[in-house]
Every structure is written in structure tokens, then in C-alpha cells.
PDB file of C-alpha atoms in Angstrom:
ATOM      1  CA  UNK A   1      80.778  77.865  91.655  1.00  0.00           C
ATOM      2  CA  UNK A   2      83.793  78.149  94.361  1.00  0.00           C
ATOM      3  CA  UNK A   3      85.352  81.158  95.189  1.00  0.00           C
ATOM      4  CA  UNK A   4      88.773  81.256  97.408  1.00  0.00           C
ATOM      5  CA  UNK A   5      90.223  84.450  98.769  1.00  0.00           C
ATOM      6  CA  UNK A   6      94.156  84.518  99.360  1.00  0.00           C
ATOM      7  CA  UNK A   7      96.291  87.270 100.901  1.00  0.00           C
ATOM      8  CA  UNK A   8      99.015  87.704  99.014  1.00  0.00           C
ATOM      9  CA  UNK A   9     102.731  89.500  99.661  1.00  0.00           C
ATOM     10  CA  UNK A  10     102.519  88.248 103.249  1.00  0.00           C
ATOM     11  CA  UNK A  11     102.468  84.662 105.239  1.00  0.00           C
ATOM     12  CA  UNK A  12     100.089  86.211 107.926  1.00  0.00           C
ATOM     13  CA  UNK A  13      95.725  86.376 107.503  1.00  0.00           C
ATOM     14  CA  UNK A  14      94.798  89.989 107.137  1.00  0.00           C
ATOM     15  CA  UNK A  15      97.980  91.611 105.904  1.00  0.00           C
ATOM     16  CA  UNK A  16      99.655  91.748 102.061  1.00  0.00           C
ATOM     17  CA  UNK A  17      96.797  92.162  99.184  1.00  0.00           C
ATOM     18  CA  UNK A  18      93.224  90.028  99.181  1.00  0.00           C
ATOM     19  CA  UNK A  19      92.511  88.723  96.056  1.00  0.00           C
ATOM     20  CA  UNK A  20      89.153  86.671  95.355  1.00  0.00           C
ATOM     21  CA  UNK A  21      89.916  83.625  93.237  1.00  0.00           C
ATOM     22  CA  UNK A  22      86.970  81.815  90.928  1.00  0.00           C
ATOM     23  CA  UNK A  23      88.502  78.864  88.670  1.00  0.00           C
ATOM     24  CA  UNK A  24      85.724  78.044  86.072  1.00  0.00           C
ATOM     25  CA  UNK A  25      85.254  74.981  83.950  1.00  0.00           C
ATOM     26  CA  UNK A  26      83.851  77.775  81.309  1.00  0.00           C
ATOM     27  CA  UNK A  27      83.650  81.647  80.936  1.00  0.00           C
ATOM     28  CA  UNK A  28      80.730  83.418  82.489  1.00  0.00           C
ATOM     29  CA  UNK A  29      79.726  86.377  81.206  1.00  0.00           C
ATOM     30  CA  UNK A  30      81.765  90.033  81.437  1.00  0.00           C
ATOM     31  CA  UNK A  31      78.492  90.751  83.289  1.00  0.00           C
ATOM     32  CA  UNK A  32      78.210  88.353  85.790  1.00  0.00           C
ATOM     33  CA  UNK A  33      81.921  88.555  86.431  1.00  0.00           C
ATOM     34  CA  UNK A  34      81.907  92.000  87.201  1.00  0.00           C
ATOM     35  CA  UNK A  35      78.458  91.673  89.457  1.00  0.00           C
ATOM     36  CA  UNK A  36      80.817  89.368  91.495  1.00  0.00           C
ATOM     37  CA  UNK A  37      84.050  91.696  91.357  1.00  0.00           C
ATOM     38  CA  UNK A  38      81.356  94.402  92.563  1.00  0.00           C
ATOM     39  CA  UNK A  39      80.063  92.101  95.149  1.00  0.00           C
ATOM     40  CA  UNK A  40      83.486  91.263  97.107  1.00  0.00           C
ATOM     41  CA  UNK A  41      84.387  94.617  96.666  1.00  0.00           C
ATOM     42  CA  UNK A  42      88.144  93.731  97.002  1.00  0.00           C
ATOM     43  CA  UNK A  43      90.839  95.552  94.621  1.00  0.00           C
ATOM     44  CA  UNK A  44      90.750  92.078  92.319  1.00  0.00           C
ATOM     45  CA  UNK A  45      88.547  90.115  91.905  1.00  0.00           C
ATOM     46  CA  UNK A  46      90.031  87.004  88.948  1.00  0.00           C
ATOM     47  CA  UNK A  47      88.507  84.692  87.029  1.00  0.00           C
ATOM     48  CA  UNK A  48      90.640  81.590  85.442  1.00  0.00           C
ATOM     49  CA  UNK A  49      89.904  78.547  82.727  1.00  0.00           C
ATOM     50  CA  UNK A  50      91.891  75.984  82.059  1.00  0.00           C
ATOM     51  CA  UNK A  51      92.998  75.488  77.795  1.00  0.00           C
ATOM     52  CA  UNK A  52      95.056  72.840  77.115  1.00  0.00           C
ATOM     53  CA  UNK A  53      98.203  72.900  79.536  1.00  0.00           C
ATOM     54  CA  UNK A  54      97.941  76.669  80.025  1.00  0.00           C
ATOM     55  CA  UNK A  55      95.097  78.722  82.037  1.00  0.00           C
ATOM     56  CA  UNK A  56      93.176  81.663  81.198  1.00  0.00           C
ATOM     57  CA  UNK A  57      93.422  84.476  83.477  1.00  0.00           C
ATOM     58  CA  UNK A  58      91.317  87.616  83.667  1.00  0.00           C
ATOM     59  CA  UNK A  59      91.793  90.418  86.546  1.00  0.00           C
ATOM     60  CA  UNK A  60      88.858  92.798  87.393  1.00  0.00           C
ATOM     61  CA  UNK A  61      88.488  96.061  89.991  1.00  0.00           C
ATOM     62  CA  UNK A  62      85.531  96.680  90.363  1.00  0.00           C
ATOM     63  CA  UNK A  63      85.737  99.911  88.203  1.00  0.00           C
ATOM     64  CA  UNK A  64      86.134  97.184  85.825  1.00  0.00           C
ATOM     65  CA  UNK A  65      88.872  95.161  84.006  1.00  0.00           C
ATOM     66  CA  UNK A  66      92.230  95.669  83.971  1.00  0.00           C
ATOM     67  CA  UNK A  67      95.428  94.490  81.465  1.00  0.00           C
ATOM     68  CA  UNK A  68      98.036  93.284  84.517  1.00  0.00           C
ATOM     69  CA  UNK A  69      97.465  92.814  88.502  1.00  0.00           C
ATOM     70  CA  UNK A  70     100.389  90.728  90.015  1.00  0.00           C
ATOM     71  CA  UNK A  71      98.549  90.442  93.596  1.00  0.00           C
ATOM     72  CA  UNK A  72      95.635  88.532  92.032  1.00  0.00           C
ATOM     73  CA  UNK A  73      97.917  86.508  89.742  1.00  0.00           C
ATOM     74  CA  UNK A  74     100.466  84.985  93.032  1.00  0.00           C
ATOM     75  CA  UNK A  75      96.753  84.118  94.563  1.00  0.00           C
ATOM     76  CA  UNK A  76      95.608  82.056  91.673  1.00  0.00           C
ATOM     77  CA  UNK A  77      98.952  80.273  91.047  1.00  0.00           C
ATOM     78  CA  UNK A  78      98.080  79.663  94.777  1.00  0.00           C
ATOM     79  CA  UNK A  79      95.122  78.035  94.342  1.00  0.00           C
ATOM     80  CA  UNK A  80      95.744  76.680  91.416  1.00  0.00           C
ATOM     81  CA  UNK A  81      99.271  74.585  92.901  1.00  0.00           C
ATOM     82  CA  UNK A  82      97.835  73.757  96.357  1.00  0.00           C
ATOM     83  CA  UNK A  83      94.316  72.467  95.296  1.00  0.00           C
ATOM     84  CA  UNK A  84      93.981  71.607  91.598  1.00  0.00           C
ATOM     85  CA  UNK A  85      97.363  70.989  90.272  1.00  0.00           C
ATOM     86  CA  UNK A  86      99.416  69.517  93.166  1.00  0.00           C
ATOM     87  CA  UNK A  87     101.388  67.673  91.172  1.00  0.00           C
ATOM     88  CA  UNK A  88     102.959  71.079  89.737  1.00  0.00           C
ATOM     89  CA  UNK A  89     105.253  73.686  90.165  1.00  0.00           C
ATOM     90  CA  UNK A  90     104.567  76.060  87.841  1.00  0.00           C
ATOM     91  CA  UNK A  91     101.373  77.942  86.439  1.00  0.00           C
ATOM     92  CA  UNK A  92     101.278  79.033  83.096  1.00  0.00           C
ATOM     93  CA  UNK A  93      98.516  82.381  82.171  1.00  0.00           C
ATOM     94  CA  UNK A  94      97.243  83.631  79.053  1.00  0.00           C
ATOM     95  CA  UNK A  95      96.589  87.801  79.922  1.00  0.00           C
ATOM     96  CA  UNK A  96      96.176  90.740  78.386  1.00  0.00           C
ATOM     97  CA  UNK A  97      99.490  91.272  79.150  1.00  0.00           C
ATOM     98  CA  UNK A  98     100.452  88.160  77.284  1.00  0.00           C
ATOM     99  CA  UNK A  99     102.188  84.617  78.521  1.00  0.00           C
ATOM    100  CA  UNK A 100     102.983  85.211  82.301  1.00  0.00           C
ATOM    101  CA  UNK A 101     104.593  82.539  84.429  1.00  0.00           C
ATOM    102  CA  UNK A 102     104.520  82.014  88.073  1.00  0.00           C
ATOM    103  CA  UNK A 103     106.800  79.215  89.718  1.00  0.00           C
ATOM    104  CA  UNK A 104     106.333  77.715  93.342  1.00  0.00           C
ATOM    105  CA  UNK A 105     110.167  77.890  95.155  1.00  0.00           C
ATOM    106  CA  UNK A 106     109.183  76.581  98.716  1.00  0.00           C
ATOM    107  CA  UNK A 107     107.506  79.290 100.729  1.00  0.00           C
ATOM    108  CA  UNK A 108     107.362  82.324  97.455  1.00  0.00           C
ATOM    109  CA  UNK A 109     105.527  82.630  94.548  1.00  0.00           C
ATOM    110  CA  UNK A 110     107.518  84.036  91.757  1.00  0.00           C
ATOM    111  CA  UNK A 111     105.957  85.697  88.861  1.00  0.00           C
ATOM    112  CA  UNK A 112     107.453  86.947  85.482  1.00  0.00           C
ATOM    113  CA  UNK A 113     105.986  90.373  84.500  1.00  0.00           C
ATOM    114  CA  UNK A 114     106.422  92.510  81.844  1.00  0.00           C
ATOM    115  CA  UNK A 115     108.879  95.675  83.553  1.00  0.00           C
ATOM    116  CA  UNK A 116     107.117  99.142  82.335  1.00  0.00           C
ATOM    117  CA  UNK A 117     109.097 101.751  80.267  1.00  0.00           C
ATOM    118  CA  UNK A 118     109.384 104.920  82.588  1.00  0.00           C
ATOM    119  CA  UNK A 119     109.247 108.440  80.784  1.00  0.00           C
ATOM    120  CA  UNK A 120     110.037 111.129  82.981  1.00  0.00           C
ATOM    121  CA  UNK A 121     107.636 113.960  83.278  1.00  0.00           C
ATOM    122  CA  UNK A 122     106.921 117.267  84.579  1.00  0.00           C
ATOM    123  CA  UNK A 123     106.105 117.535  88.397  1.00  0.00           C
ATOM    124  CA  UNK A 124     103.319 120.137  87.908  1.00  0.00           C
ATOM    125  CA  UNK A 125     100.677 121.591  90.275  1.00  0.00           C
ATOM    126  CA  UNK A 126      98.200 119.672  89.652  1.00  0.00           C
ATOM    127  CA  UNK A 127     100.256 116.568  90.975  1.00  0.00           C
ATOM    128  CA  UNK A 128     101.216 118.280  93.972  1.00  0.00           C
ATOM    129  CA  UNK A 129      98.157 119.741  94.475  1.00  0.00           C
ATOM    130  CA  UNK A 130      96.508 115.968  94.509  1.00  0.00           C
ATOM    131  CA  UNK A 131      99.030 114.029  96.267  1.00  0.00           C
ATOM    132  CA  UNK A 132      99.437 116.674  98.853  1.00  0.00           C
ATOM    133  CA  UNK A 133     103.180 116.752  99.239  1.00  0.00           C
ATOM    134  CA  UNK A 134     105.876 117.485  96.982  1.00  0.00           C
ATOM    135  CA  UNK A 135     107.707 114.252  94.720  1.00  0.00           C
ATOM    136  CA  UNK A 136     111.220 115.627  93.390  1.00  0.00           C
ATOM    137  CA  UNK A 137     111.053 113.242  90.436  1.00  0.00           C
ATOM    138  CA  UNK A 138     107.393 111.996  87.934  1.00  0.00           C
ATOM    139  CA  UNK A 139     107.807 109.258  85.665  1.00  0.00           C
ATOM    140  CA  UNK A 140     104.762 107.816  83.472  1.00  0.00           C
ATOM    141  CA  UNK A 141     104.212 104.001  81.688  1.00  0.00           C
ATOM    142  CA  UNK A 142     100.567 102.411  82.365  1.00  0.00           C
ATOM    143  CA  UNK A 143     100.808 104.227  85.640  1.00  0.00           C
ATOM    144  CA  UNK A 144     102.233 107.431  87.471  1.00  0.00           C
ATOM    145  CA  UNK A 145     105.467 107.117  89.361  1.00  0.00           C
ATOM    146  CA  UNK A 146     106.223 109.985  91.635  1.00  0.00           C
ATOM    147  CA  UNK A 147     109.155 109.975  93.788  1.00  0.00           C
ATOM    148  CA  UNK A 148     110.004 111.044  97.441  1.00  0.00           C
ATOM    149  CA  UNK A 149     113.344 112.191  99.475  1.00  0.00           C
ATOM    150  CA  UNK A 150     111.935 109.706 101.782  1.00  0.00           C
ATOM    151  CA  UNK A 151     110.025 106.692 103.778  1.00  0.00           C
ATOM    152  CA  UNK A 152     108.732 109.102 106.590  1.00  0.00           C
ATOM    153  CA  UNK A 153     106.856 110.993 103.120  1.00  0.00           C
ATOM    154  CA  UNK A 154     105.763 107.943 101.605  1.00  0.00           C
ATOM    155  CA  UNK A 155     104.234 106.949 105.038  1.00  0.00           C
ATOM    156  CA  UNK A 156     101.912 110.399 105.520  1.00  0.00           C
ATOM    157  CA  UNK A 157     100.632 110.850 102.049  1.00  0.00           C
ATOM    158  CA  UNK A 158      97.233 111.753 101.996  1.00  0.00           C
ATOM    159  CA  UNK A 159      95.967 112.190  98.933  1.00  0.00           C
ATOM    160  CA  UNK A 160      92.701 114.036  98.032  1.00  0.00           C
ATOM    161  CA  UNK A 161      90.844 110.606  96.052  1.00  0.00           C
ATOM    162  CA  UNK A 162      88.711 113.144  93.742  1.00  0.00           C
ATOM    163  CA  UNK A 163      91.843 115.292  92.285  1.00  0.00           C
ATOM    164  CA  UNK A 164      94.095 112.249  91.987  1.00  0.00           C
ATOM    165  CA  UNK A 165      90.564 111.073  88.772  1.00  0.00           C
ATOM    166  CA  UNK A 166      91.937 114.195  87.018  1.00  0.00           C
ATOM    167  CA  UNK A 167      95.858 113.359  86.959  1.00  0.00           C
ATOM    168  CA  UNK A 168      97.469 111.069  83.919  1.00  0.00           C
ATOM    169  CA  UNK A 169      97.703 107.618  84.011  1.00  0.00           C
ATOM    170  CA  UNK A 170      96.040 104.785  85.486  1.00  0.00           C
ATOM    171  CA  UNK A 171      97.392 104.254  88.729  1.00  0.00           C
ATOM    172  CA  UNK A 172      99.274 106.607  91.326  1.00  0.00           C
ATOM    173  CA  UNK A 173     102.527 105.027  92.714  1.00  0.00           C
ATOM    174  CA  UNK A 174     104.896 107.186  95.647  1.00  0.00           C
ATOM    175  CA  UNK A 175     108.097 105.715  96.603  1.00  0.00           C
ATOM    176  CA  UNK A 176     111.336 106.557  98.263  1.00  0.00           C
ATOM    177  CA  UNK A 177     114.229 105.126  99.221  1.00  0.00           C
ATOM    178  CA  UNK A 178     113.512 102.288 102.732  1.00  0.00           C
ATOM    179  CA  UNK A 179     114.899 102.532 105.738  1.00  0.00           C
ATOM    180  CA  UNK A 180     115.190  98.444 106.044  1.00  0.00           C
ATOM    181  CA  UNK A 181     114.587  97.589 102.190  1.00  0.00           C
ATOM    182  CA  UNK A 182     115.251  98.783  99.007  1.00  0.00           C
ATOM    183  CA  UNK A 183     112.505 100.933  98.927  1.00  0.00           C
ATOM    184  CA  UNK A 184     108.966 101.899 100.103  1.00  0.00           C
ATOM    185  CA  UNK A 185     105.633 102.475  98.360  1.00  0.00           C
ATOM    186  CA  UNK A 186     102.033 102.997  97.999  1.00  0.00           C
ATOM    187  CA  UNK A 187      99.147 102.565  95.399  1.00  0.00           C
ATOM    188  CA  UNK A 188      96.301 104.950  94.593  1.00  0.00           C
ATOM    189  CA  UNK A 189      93.651 104.120  92.165  1.00  0.00           C
ATOM    190  CA  UNK A 190      90.600 106.010  92.640  1.00  0.00           C
ATOM    191  CA  UNK A 191      89.968 105.237  88.805  1.00  0.00           C
ATOM    192  CA  UNK A 192      89.724 101.722  89.246  1.00  0.00           C
ATOM    193  CA  UNK A 193      87.280 102.443  92.401  1.00  0.00           C
ATOM    194  CA  UNK A 194      90.361 101.416  94.667  1.00  0.00           C
ATOM    195  CA  UNK A 195      91.197 104.065  97.265  1.00  0.00           C
ATOM    196  CA  UNK A 196      94.810 102.946  98.117  1.00  0.00           C
ATOM    197  CA  UNK A 197      95.445  99.061  96.764  1.00  0.00           C
ATOM    198  CA  UNK A 198      97.485  97.860  99.763  1.00  0.00           C
ATOM    199  CA  UNK A 199     100.293  95.467  97.826  1.00  0.00           C
ATOM    200  CA  UNK A 200      99.896  96.769  94.388  1.00  0.00           C
ATOM    201  CA  UNK A 201     102.164  93.900  91.751  1.00  0.00           C
ATOM    202  CA  UNK A 202     101.836  95.742  88.581  1.00  0.00           C
ATOM    203  CA  UNK A 203     102.724  98.819  90.283  1.00  0.00           C
ATOM    204  CA  UNK A 204     106.436  97.155  91.508  1.00  0.00           C
ATOM    205  CA  UNK A 205     106.536  96.948  87.703  1.00  0.00           C
ATOM    206  CA  UNK A 206     107.333 100.299  87.491  1.00  0.00           C
ATOM    207  CA  UNK A 207     108.729 100.555  90.907  1.00  0.00           C
ATOM    208  CA  UNK A 208     111.647  98.118  90.731  1.00  0.00           C
ATOM    209  CA  UNK A 209     112.851  99.532  87.152  1.00  0.00           C
ATOM    210  CA  UNK A 210     113.228 102.715  88.781  1.00  0.00           C
ATOM    211  CA  UNK A 211     114.888 101.579  91.479  1.00  0.00           C
ATOM    212  CA  UNK A 212     116.964  98.693  90.171  1.00  0.00           C
ATOM    213  CA  UNK A 213     118.420 101.792  87.801  1.00  0.00           C
ATOM    214  CA  UNK A 214     118.649 103.838  90.614  1.00  0.00           C
ATOM    215  CA  UNK A 215     120.630 102.009  92.722  1.00  0.00           C
ATOM    216  CA  UNK A 216     122.732 100.267  90.496  1.00  0.00           C
ATOM    217  CA  UNK A 217     121.770  96.828  91.448  1.00  0.00           C
ATOM    218  CA  UNK A 218     119.068  93.728  89.965  1.00  0.00           C
ATOM    219  CA  UNK A 219     117.050  92.494  92.868  1.00  0.00           C
ATOM    220  CA  UNK A 220     115.576  95.129  94.809  1.00  0.00           C
ATOM    221  CA  UNK A 221     113.248  94.053  97.997  1.00  0.00           C
ATOM    222  CA  UNK A 222     110.203  96.113  97.767  1.00  0.00           C
ATOM    223  CA  UNK A 223     107.931  97.097 101.218  1.00  0.00           C
ATOM    224  CA  UNK A 224     104.092  98.779 100.466  1.00  0.00           C
ATOM    225  CA  UNK A 225     103.531 100.515 103.187  1.00  0.00           C
ATOM    226  CA  UNK A 226     100.048 100.434 103.074  1.00  0.00           C
ATOM    227  CA  UNK A 227      97.974  99.764 106.332  1.00  0.00           C
ATOM    228  CA  UNK A 228      98.024  95.911 105.693  1.00  0.00           C
ATOM    229  CA  UNK A 229     101.951  96.049 104.595  1.00  0.00           C
ATOM    230  CA  UNK A 230     103.353  93.559 102.047  1.00  0.00           C
ATOM    231  CA  UNK A 231     107.031  92.522 101.205  1.00  0.00           C
ATOM    232  CA  UNK A 232     107.684  91.880  97.985  1.00  0.00           C
ATOM    233  CA  UNK A 233     110.755  90.285  96.498  1.00  0.00           C
ATOM    234  CA  UNK A 234     112.315  91.553  92.792  1.00  0.00           C
ATOM    235  CA  UNK A 235     114.786  90.689  90.493  1.00  0.00           C
ATOM    236  CA  UNK A 236     114.695  92.429  86.511  1.00  0.00           C
ATOM    237  CA  UNK A 237     116.330  91.460  83.607  1.00  0.00           C
ATOM    238  CA  UNK A 238     116.192  93.401  80.801  1.00  0.00           C
ATOM    239  CA  UNK A 239     112.490  94.323  80.310  1.00  0.00           C
ATOM    240  CA  UNK A 240     111.085  91.732  82.444  1.00  0.00           C
ATOM    241  CA  UNK A 241     110.937  91.474  86.401  1.00  0.00           C
ATOM    242  CA  UNK A 242     110.729  88.812  88.411  1.00  0.00           C
ATOM    243  CA  UNK A 243     108.090  89.508  91.510  1.00  0.00           C
ATOM    244  CA  UNK A 244     108.046  87.131  94.391  1.00  0.00           C
ATOM    245  CA  UNK A 245     106.187  86.780  97.350  1.00  0.00           C
ATOM    246  CA  UNK A 246     104.254  84.624  99.810  1.00  0.00           C
ATOM    247  CA  UNK A 247     100.412  83.666 100.425  1.00  0.00           C
ATOM    248  CA  UNK A 248      98.359  82.499 102.898  1.00  0.00           C
ATOM    249  CA  UNK A 249      94.947  80.937 102.288  1.00  0.00           C
ATOM    250  CA  UNK A 250      91.816  82.699 104.406  1.00  0.00           C
ATOM    251  CA  UNK A 251      88.989  81.506 103.202  1.00  0.00           C
ATOM    252  CA  UNK A 252      86.661  79.511 100.589  1.00  0.00           C
ATOM    253  CA  UNK A 253      83.070  79.654  99.994  1.00  0.00           C
ATOM    254  CA  UNK A 254      80.821  78.773  97.526  1.00  0.00           C
ATOM    255  CA  UNK A 255      78.914  81.762  95.543  1.00  0.00           C
ATOM    256  CA  UNK A 256      74.452  81.221  94.468  1.00  0.00           C
ATOM    257  CA  UNK A 257      75.056  82.904  91.482  1.00  0.00           C
ATOM    258  CA  UNK A 258      73.422  81.875  87.712  1.00  0.00           C
ATOM    259  CA  UNK A 259      73.592  83.964  84.496  1.00  0.00           C
TER     260      UNK A 259
END
């Protein structure tokens, strides 16, 4: 089985968010997909099988299968459009989050994702204790989104991973208005066995709707301020988020695995 590794939301290797991509002729067992994912120990390993003119796409973290992942979708589209479907400029995926499309526009790969509806929640003592800082606002979608006053506060955060496990929401995202971009953020996912997601696409389905509303603009340039760092070029239209980023090919290898 061939496996590609692509760094998403960057144009330089060792930056952005790495994802492992396996393009299969037919599905392998969930157990084997989980074992491959754990062996890779990346925040995401994605598997895709062609069905008609679409691809069925599934995403796995070391903690299990999830319902939406941006960087692995971008990475999978990069692999398909550069190695399997060279005559195409767009790919359609069937996923747990419905039909998702990715369009290649020069050196950007633009994804069309659902925006999460955000409900204001109380900033509790448990939230403050887990994060180790005091957000000025908090919202709940699939994940917990916490808003801070400035970029420096987001960069300095060092949450208690064990205490994050007790908070509501799948992931924790912390964000603030950016100095050179519209917003900055970081994403933490101990429930998925990922301490910090370097660049979280699905997280920006929370972050972008918040900042589009707050700043009164539909186009948002977002920077994920992890150690690897990554940039997302986003546009919100109603209940959808168009999210574009660059990608760079890191490696391809042959997996010696059997059912």
C-alpha cells in the first residue's frame, strides 16, 4: 500500500500540518486503518476510495475516526490532483460531514466546508483552570472556542492537557485578533490523542465565522500560531466556509501491511 505525506497550509516542508494519505482500491478494515494511523502518529491519517466520479474520504486521529478534518482533506486533494487525477482541477469527496469539494486555484487548494453554529457559553472556573488564562468570551460548536484580547496571549498559552479532557467539546481553540492577519489561533486536541494540532482546518469552521461576524467582513486571513505555523485564506458565505491553503509534498512510501 502506497502512502503519501503532505504538509498542508504551507509551501515549505516541516511547516504547516502534516497528513498521511492512503489512496485505496477498496476499503481495508477499520482496525488496520487505526493501526496505520497510530503507527504514523500524526494528527491525521486519511484514507480514500474512488466511487464513480467521487472519492469516499475518511479521517483518523490516533484517538479514533472523526467527522471533519481540513488539513487532511487539502492534503488528499493535493495527492489526487498531482498523482492520480492530473487532468482535473477539482475533487469531490463523500464524507461523514456530507459532500465536500476542493478546487485547485493556481498554488492554492480551496475547500468548501460547513460552518459550525456557535452558541455563547459561560467562561467557567474549569475553563480558566484548564487553559491557565482567562478568555473574555467562550462559544461552543463541535469544539470549544475561547476568545482572547491579543495575539500575545494566544501564543503564550500552555494548557493542562489532562484538565482539557474534562471540558465540553471535542477540541479547544483559542483565538485573538491578529497583528498582521485578521486572526491568530491555536488548537488543542487531547481527546484525539493530539496535544496541539499544528493547523486545524475544522477548527477554522468555528474561528472564521466568529471573526467574520466580529470584523464585519466575509474574507478572513487566518494564521495558526503553532510551532510549525500555517496560513488559511478563508471566505464565509452563509453556512459555508471556503478555506484555501497551499500544500507541499514531503514523502511517499510503501506500507508493508496485511489484513
